Amino acid sequence: MATFIFRIRQLAIIGALCVSVYFVLSTLRIGYDDVSRLEQSRAERYQEIDEIPVKVRTVHSDRDRHKGEDSSEKHAETALQSQKCNIPKLEINGSEVINFFKTHAPLECQKKNSIEDNWVFINDEAIIRFTEKRAKAKCKIQYFSRVDDNNNKYEEPVEVLDGDRMNGSDYATISCIQGFQKWKSILWDVNDEPEIHERARKMRKEQADPEKKPYNVYFLGFDSLSQMSFRRKLPQTVKFLEETLGSVVLNGYNIVGDGTPQAFIPILTAQTETELPLTRKRYKNANYVDDVYPFIWKNYSDKGYVTMYAEDAFSIGTFTYRLKGFRQQPTDHYTRTLFEEVEKLNDRNCIGSIPLHRMWLQNGRQFMKKYEDVPRFLLMHQSLLSHDDINLVGVEDEDLSAHLSHMNDEGLFDDSVVIVMADHGHRFAKLRDTHQGQLEERMPFFSISLPKQLRNTEKGRKMEQNLRENAEKLTSPFDIHASLMDILNLSELGENELNRMQDASSKRSLSVFKPIPVDRTCSQAGIEPHWCTCLSWKDAMDTGEDRKLTRRIANAVVREINKEIVAEKDLCAPLSLAKIIDAKKLLPDKGLLAYKNVKDADGFVPDLSGSTKAAFAHYQLKLQTTPGEAIYEVTLFYDIVRDEVKLDFGSMSHVNKFGDTPHCIIDKNYYLATFCVCYDRV
């Protein structure tokens, strides 16, 4: 009888265990059988612990594979892990800044019923042409040229005919009359100056050496365009640069000071304004900049290059607004002379019916063509379309991309280094007050392409490789000077130099064509803390608020993992967060967030009274899930404003061995083996 009762008790215990297992499995499967009920239960659970779910935007999810990869989503987990200077990865449509941007209406240079085509223009062959309607017009041209940086001299007007060429100066006013109608405008052409041309030919002949081929520099600069804004407003141009010309964009390019002079002085001299002799014009003992600045175009001129500096602003000139300007004309062709006249017009974006930027681009091409048999150094900087308006520059995207494409098709870039860049990002108050706006101001667009002829050499291939590897490293304007010097002295650049890591601890200016250390710091690169965009790791579990947010983000990651494995809900058990092993976040230096403006007229003394709040952060989490005890490492982007995580499944790693826990799925769906714990291994 005792044995019978014992057996009955055993059966009862076994039955109870079976029922318990059934209920456990049913509970696990409910996440797949009744999603709405689970979400309701989850919401109630979050409410109980005061935890609102973080929104999640996924990238490279297996669920979205049919949509194709979104090329705009670029993550750099390796870069975040390995570099001492962690370069921020900004969102082109960042929630703090996107509302500042809109599509601008096209320029209306040719206004209906009020203005006709310019009567006279210069065509692509540099010939003066009259429009058909004004073929009988009587016109006089008056050449003008530079006296000094603030004054021009004017020749006597002379008659000009259709088919003539400009031969008295690069610049002229033109006045026409036909019947009772009058018309007046400005003409601009790059004259082939015989003395300049002959000087360059003679110097190149003396230096003739087939092993020392000189390469041209075609340098286009734009005012106030961060890399993100350049991509927003000039997408066709970016597409041409990256996909056709093969340009490399320096994603770690960081400014070193406030404003255009602080961008170009290091590029052109390898020094800062404060390191050079005094040139600020409000001081009686100020020097002319060309008397004391070692401009790099002088180095190029000394080696037989024809030079041109073409800035499209007179009143806010880089070297004449605060600084004393040039005593002598700084380059063989110099456009300040022209823009003194342009700024007297009512509409400075147009020369009559012609958009000024088209004329500006046309003359960059003319310079390259007129002196095609000698080496050329061209630096053009445009500010009128982007300096005062955050959106206007978009009107020239089609013209700029077409201009670059046309020059490339003509072969003008085959032996030319092409640099397209901006001096700094937008500095408008409201945008600058945001976290992303502060970073964008410090991270302008900067692209470089090596000439096709150079890339076809062994030396050029190594330079190209180094350039691409340096794209994600910290770089600054000082480095561009060193790089331009490498182009000028290319024959002296040895194989050992191209393979040897540069010493960031002893040299501030590092060439982008040679290896740059991954652990380079802002201090080594000559970047003050309040300009430095490098992010530093902080403990993401330091305070109660930190721990709460990190837990919310970790739960969001596990929630998204469960959405991945729902496709195999009959085989794989849903996961829960077991614990957070490690958590850290990348944030900007406090000095950057505190930067408000400058206290002095010259932009050297920072005002660090600002209180900008961080709008986003990069997180790296190491977390463990259950069942299965899997450990995952994931790098993700958290938008504080939107309370949204961007989770890239390509940046998630299963770092411990998963053994045979996914045995039921591994042959069927290898991707899910990273996440699957088979029910019989629970």
mmCIF file of N, CA, C and O in Angstrom, residues 549-600:
data_model
loop_
_atom_site.group_PDB
_atom_site.id
_atom_site.type_symbol
_atom_site.label_atom_id
_atom_site.label_comp_id
_atom_site.label_asym_id
_atom_site.label_seq_id
_atom_site.Cartn_x
_atom_site.Cartn_y
_atom_site.Cartn_z
ATOM 1 N N LEU A 549 18.715 55.906 -18.423
ATOM 2 C CA LEU A 549 18.723 56.039 -19.878
ATOM 3 C C LEU A 549 19.438 54.862 -20.527
ATOM 4 O O LEU A 549 18.972 54.315 -21.541
ATOM 5 N N THR A 550 20.562 54.442 -19.968
ATOM 6 C CA THR A 550 21.303 53.319 -20.538
ATOM 7 C C THR A 550 20.458 52.048 -20.509
ATOM 8 O O THR A 550 20.462 51.266 -21.474
ATOM 9 N N ARG A 551 19.703 51.838 -19.416
ATOM 10 C CA ARG A 551 18.834 50.668 -19.346
ATOM 11 C C ARG A 551 17.740 50.730 -20.410
ATOM 12 O O ARG A 551 17.421 49.726 -21.048
ATOM 13 N N ARG A 552 17.199 51.923 -20.613
ATOM 14 C CA ARG A 552 16.161 52.082 -21.651
ATOM 15 C C ARG A 552 16.728 51.748 -23.032
ATOM 16 O O ARG A 552 16.080 51.100 -23.847
ATOM 17 N N ILE A 553 17.950 52.219 -23.301
ATOM 18 C CA ILE A 553 18.572 51.945 -24.598
ATOM 19 C C ILE A 553 18.871 50.453 -24.738
ATOM 20 O O ILE A 553 18.638 49.850 -25.794
ATOM 21 N N ALA A 554 19.382 49.841 -23.668
ATOM 22 C CA ALA A 554 19.677 48.404 -23.710
ATOM 23 C C ALA A 554 18.407 47.595 -23.949
ATOM 24 O O ALA A 554 18.399 46.631 -24.735
ATOM 25 N N ASN A 555 17.309 47.951 -23.291
ATOM 26 C CA ASN A 555 16.037 47.260 -23.515
ATOM 27 C C ASN A 555 15.556 47.441 -24.952
ATOM 28 O O ASN A 555 14.967 46.533 -25.537
ATOM 29 N N ALA A 556 15.808 48.622 -25.516
ATOM 30 C CA ALA A 556 15.422 48.859 -26.912
ATOM 31 C C ALA A 556 16.203 47.940 -27.849
ATOM 32 O O ALA A 556 15.657 47.424 -28.831
ATOM 33 N N VAL A 557 17.495 47.730 -27.545
ATOM 34 C CA VAL A 557 18.306 46.825 -28.363
ATOM 35 C C VAL A 557 17.741 45.411 -28.313
ATOM 36 O O VAL A 557 17.573 44.749 -29.346
ATOM 37 N N VAL A 558 17.427 44.930 -27.109
ATOM 38 C CA VAL A 558 16.885 43.577 -26.972
ATOM 39 C C VAL A 558 15.529 43.473 -27.655
ATOM 40 O O VAL A 558 15.209 42.456 -28.298
ATOM 41 N N ARG A 559 14.745 44.507 -27.559
ATOM 42 C CA ARG A 559 13.436 44.509 -28.232
ATOM 43 C C ARG A 559 13.595 44.351 -29.743
ATOM 44 O O ARG A 559 12.834 43.619 -30.391
ATOM 45 N N GLU A 560 14.606 45.043 -30.304
ATOM 46 C CA GLU A 560 14.827 44.938 -31.752
ATOM 47 C C GLU A 560 15.378 43.566 -32.126
ATOM 48 O O GLU A 560 15.083 43.049 -33.206
ATOM 49 N N ILE A 561 16.194 42.974 -31.279
ATOM 50 C CA ILE A 561 16.672 41.613 -31.531
ATOM 51 C C ILE A 561 15.488 40.657 -31.616
ATOM 52 O O ILE A 561 15.412 39.799 -32.503
ATOM 53 N N ASN A 562 14.543 40.820 -30.706
ATOM 54 C CA ASN A 562 13.357 39.951 -30.721
ATOM 55 C C ASN A 562 12.538 40.127 -31.991
ATOM 56 O O ASN A 562 11.928 39.180 -32.493
ATOM 57 N N LYS A 563 12.547 41.340 -32.553
ATOM 58 C CA LYS A 563 11.841 41.544 -33.816
ATOM 59 C C LYS A 563 12.552 40.827 -34.962
ATOM 60 O O LYS A 563 11.919 40.419 -35.933
ATOM 61 N N GLU A 564 13.884 40.692 -34.847
ATOM 62 C CA GLU A 564 14.627 39.960 -35.875
ATOM 63 C C GLU A 564 14.258 38.472 -35.853
ATOM 64 O O GLU A 564 14.050 37.855 -36.901
ATOM 65 N N ILE A 565 14.163 37.888 -34.655
ATOM 66 C CA ILE A 565 13.965 36.433 -34.569
ATOM 67 C C ILE A 565 12.497 36.024 -34.634
ATOM 68 O O ILE A 565 12.190 34.830 -34.640
ATOM 69 N N VAL A 566 11.596 37.001 -34.723
ATOM 70 C CA VAL A 566 10.176 36.651 -34.797
ATOM 71 C C VAL A 566 9.869 35.842 -36.057
ATOM 72 O O VAL A 566 8.896 35.090 -36.107
ATOM 73 N N ALA A 567 10.737 35.981 -37.082
ATOM 74 C CA ALA A 567 10.532 35.208 -38.318
ATOM 75 C C ALA A 567 10.638 33.711 -38.064
ATOM 76 O O ALA A 567 10.105 32.900 -38.832
ATOM 77 N N GLU A 568 11.336 33.327 -37.005
ATOM 78 C CA GLU A 568 11.479 31.908 -36.655
ATOM 79 C C GLU A 568 10.949 31.676 -35.236
ATOM 80 O O GLU A 568 11.592 31.043 -34.401
ATOM 81 N N LYS A 569 9.754 32.181 -34.975
ATOM 82 C CA LYS A 569 9.199 32.146 -33.623
ATOM 83 C C LYS A 569 8.954 30.731 -33.104
ATOM 84 O O LYS A 569 8.910 30.519 -31.892
ATOM 85 N N ASP A 570 8.784 29.764 -34.006
ATOM 86 C CA ASP A 570 8.536 28.395 -33.554
ATOM 87 C C ASP A 570 9.814 27.682 -33.129
ATOM 88 O O ASP A 570 9.746 26.615 -32.511
ATOM 89 N N LEU A 571 10.967 28.267 -33.481
ATOM 90 C CA LEU A 571 12.239 27.617 -33.155
ATOM 91 C C LEU A 571 13.034 28.368 -32.092
ATOM 92 O O LEU A 571 13.721 27.742 -31.286
ATOM 93 N N CYS A 572 12.944 29.700 -32.116
ATOM 94 C CA CYS A 572 13.818 30.515 -31.271
ATOM 95 C C CYS A 572 13.025 31.195 -30.157
ATOM 96 O O CYS A 572 11.969 31.786 -30.394
ATOM 97 N N ALA A 573 13.566 31.134 -28.949
ATOM 98 C CA ALA A 573 12.923 31.752 -27.791
ATOM 99 C C ALA A 573 13.198 33.254 -27.762
ATOM 100 O O ALA A 573 14.290 33.693 -28.136
ATOM 101 N N PRO A 574 12.224 34.059 -27.337
ATOM 102 C CA PRO A 574 12.472 35.492 -27.189
ATOM 103 C C PRO A 574 13.461 35.744 -26.062
ATOM 104 O O PRO A 574 13.557 34.973 -25.111
ATOM 105 N N LEU A 575 14.192 36.861 -26.187
ATOM 106 C CA LEU A 575 15.254 37.175 -25.233
ATOM 107 C C LEU A 575 14.830 38.294 -24.296
ATOM 108 O O LEU A 575 13.966 39.114 -24.623
ATOM 109 N N SER A 576 15.456 38.327 -23.150
ATOM 110 C CA SER A 576 15.274 39.412 -22.190
ATOM 111 C C SER A 576 16.644 39.923 -21.775
ATOM 112 O O SER A 576 17.648 39.207 -21.873
ATOM 113 N N LEU A 577 16.683 41.170 -21.341
ATOM 114 C CA LEU A 577 17.925 41.753 -20.855
ATOM 115 C C LEU A 577 18.255 41.162 -19.490
ATOM 116 O O LEU A 577 17.473 41.269 -18.544
ATOM 117 N N ALA A 578 19.417 40.512 -19.394
ATOM 118 C CA ALA A 578 19.848 39.943 -18.116
ATOM 119 C C ALA A 578 20.630 40.979 -17.318
ATOM 120 O O ALA A 578 20.350 41.216 -16.144
ATOM 121 N N LYS A 579 21.622 41.629 -17.966
ATOM 122 C CA LYS A 579 22.389 42.659 -17.279
ATOM 123 C C LYS A 579 23.187 43.483 -18.280
ATOM 124 O O LYS A 579 23.449 43.047 -19.410
ATOM 125 N N ILE A 580 23.554 44.666 -17.855
ATOM 126 C CA ILE A 580 24.431 45.544 -18.637
ATOM 127 C C ILE A 580 25.839 45.387 -18.061
ATOM 128 O O ILE A 580 26.089 45.737 -16.903
ATOM 129 N N ILE A 581 26.731 44.835 -18.859
ATOM 130 C CA ILE A 581 28.091 44.561 -18.391
ATOM 131 C C ILE A 581 28.944 45.825 -18.407
ATOM 132 O O ILE A 581 29.715 46.085 -17.480
ATOM 133 N N ASP A 582 28.797 46.620 -19.472
ATOM 134 C CA ASP A 582 29.585 47.845 -19.603
ATOM 135 C C ASP A 582 28.813 48.816 -20.479
ATOM 136 O O ASP A 582 28.095 48.403 -21.392
ATOM 137 N N ALA A 583 28.959 50.104 -20.207
ATOM 138 C CA ALA A 583 28.279 51.120 -21.013
ATOM 139 C C ALA A 583 29.080 52.411 -20.975
ATOM 140 O O ALA A 583 29.486 52.872 -19.903
ATOM 141 N N LYS A 584 29.330 52.974 -22.143
ATOM 142 C CA LYS A 584 30.023 54.253 -22.220
ATOM 143 C C LYS A 584 29.434 55.064 -23.358
ATOM 144 O O LYS A 584 28.814 54.522 -24.286
ATOM 145 N N LYS A 585 29.614 56.370 -23.280
ATOM 146 C CA LYS A 585 29.057 57.258 -24.290
ATOM 147 C C LYS A 585 30.107 58.268 -24.728
ATOM 148 O O LYS A 585 30.997 58.644 -23.953
ATOM 149 N N LEU A 586 29.987 58.684 -25.989
ATOM 150 C CA LEU A 586 30.896 59.677 -26.547
ATOM 151 C C LEU A 586 30.218 61.036 -26.514
ATOM 152 O O LEU A 586 29.138 61.214 -27.086
ATOM 153 N N LEU A 587 30.851 62.001 -25.849
ATOM 154 C CA LEU A 587 30.304 63.348 -25.755
ATOM 155 C C LEU A 587 31.383 64.368 -26.091
ATOM 156 O O LEU A 587 32.577 64.093 -25.959
ATOM 157 N N PRO A 588 30.979 65.578 -26.512
ATOM 158 C CA PRO A 588 31.967 66.610 -26.825
ATOM 159 C C PRO A 588 32.609 67.182 -25.574
ATOM 160 O O PRO A 588 32.085 67.047 -24.467
ATOM 161 N N ASP A 589 33.743 67.832 -25.767
ATOM 162 C CA ASP A 589 34.423 68.509 -24.673
ATOM 163 C C ASP A 589 33.521 69.609 -24.113
ATOM 164 O O ASP A 589 32.785 70.259 -24.842
ATOM 165 N N LYS A 590 33.573 69.814 -22.796
ATOM 166 C CA LYS A 590 32.755 70.845 -22.166
ATOM 167 C C LYS A 590 33.037 72.227 -22.758
ATOM 168 O O LYS A 590 32.156 73.077 -22.836
ATOM 169 N N GLY A 591 34.289 72.439 -23.180
ATOM 170 C CA GLY A 591 34.658 73.725 -23.757
ATOM 171 C C GLY A 591 33.909 74.016 -25.038
ATOM 172 O O GLY A 591 33.577 75.161 -25.336
ATOM 173 N N LEU A 592 33.633 72.989 -25.815
ATOM 174 C CA LEU A 592 32.884 73.174 -27.057
ATOM 175 C C LEU A 592 31.462 73.595 -26.760
ATOM 176 O O LEU A 592 30.934 74.535 -27.347
ATOM 177 N N LEU A 593 30.794 72.905 -25.830
ATOM 178 C CA LEU A 593 29.418 73.233 -25.492
ATOM 179 C C LEU A 593 29.322 74.605 -24.818
ATOM 180 O O LEU A 593 28.298 75.285 -24.930
ATOM 181 N N ALA A 594 30.389 75.011 -24.137
ATOM 182 C CA ALA A 594 30.368 76.302 -23.442
ATOM 183 C C ALA A 594 30.675 77.466 -24.374
ATOM 184 O O ALA A 594 30.420 78.621 -24.026
ATOM 185 N N TYR A 595 31.212 77.192 -25.582
ATOM 186 C CA TYR A 595 31.602 78.277 -26.494
ATOM 187 C C TYR A 595 30.362 79.007 -26.994
ATOM 188 O O TYR A 595 29.423 78.406 -27.508
ATOM 189 N N LYS A 596 30.356 80.321 -26.823
ATOM 190 C CA LYS A 596 29.220 81.141 -27.242
ATOM 191 C C LYS A 596 29.585 82.036 -28.412
ATOM 192 O O LYS A 596 28.854 82.152 -29.379
ATOM 193 N N ASN A 597 30.705 82.713 -28.324
ATOM 194 C CA ASN A 597 31.157 83.607 -29.388
ATOM 195 C C ASN A 597 32.583 84.022 -29.042
ATOM 196 O O ASN A 597 33.250 83.351 -28.271
ATOM 197 N N VAL A 598 33.010 85.140 -29.605
ATOM 198 C CA VAL A 598 34.321 85.677 -29.260
ATOM 199 C C VAL A 598 34.140 87.017 -28.552
ATOM 200 O O VAL A 598 33.167 87.729 -28.769
ATOM 201 N N LYS A 599 35.091 87.335 -27.687
ATOM 202 C CA LYS A 599 34.994 88.563 -26.903
ATOM 203 C C LYS A 599 35.680 89.746 -27.569
ATOM 204 O O LYS A 599 35.381 90.901 -27.264
ATOM 205 N N ASP A 600 36.634 89.463 -28.466
ATOM 206 C CA ASP A 600 37.415 90.538 -29.066
ATOM 207 C C ASP A 600 37.110 90.668 -30.543
ATOM 208 O O ASP A 600 36.530 89.785 -31.164
#
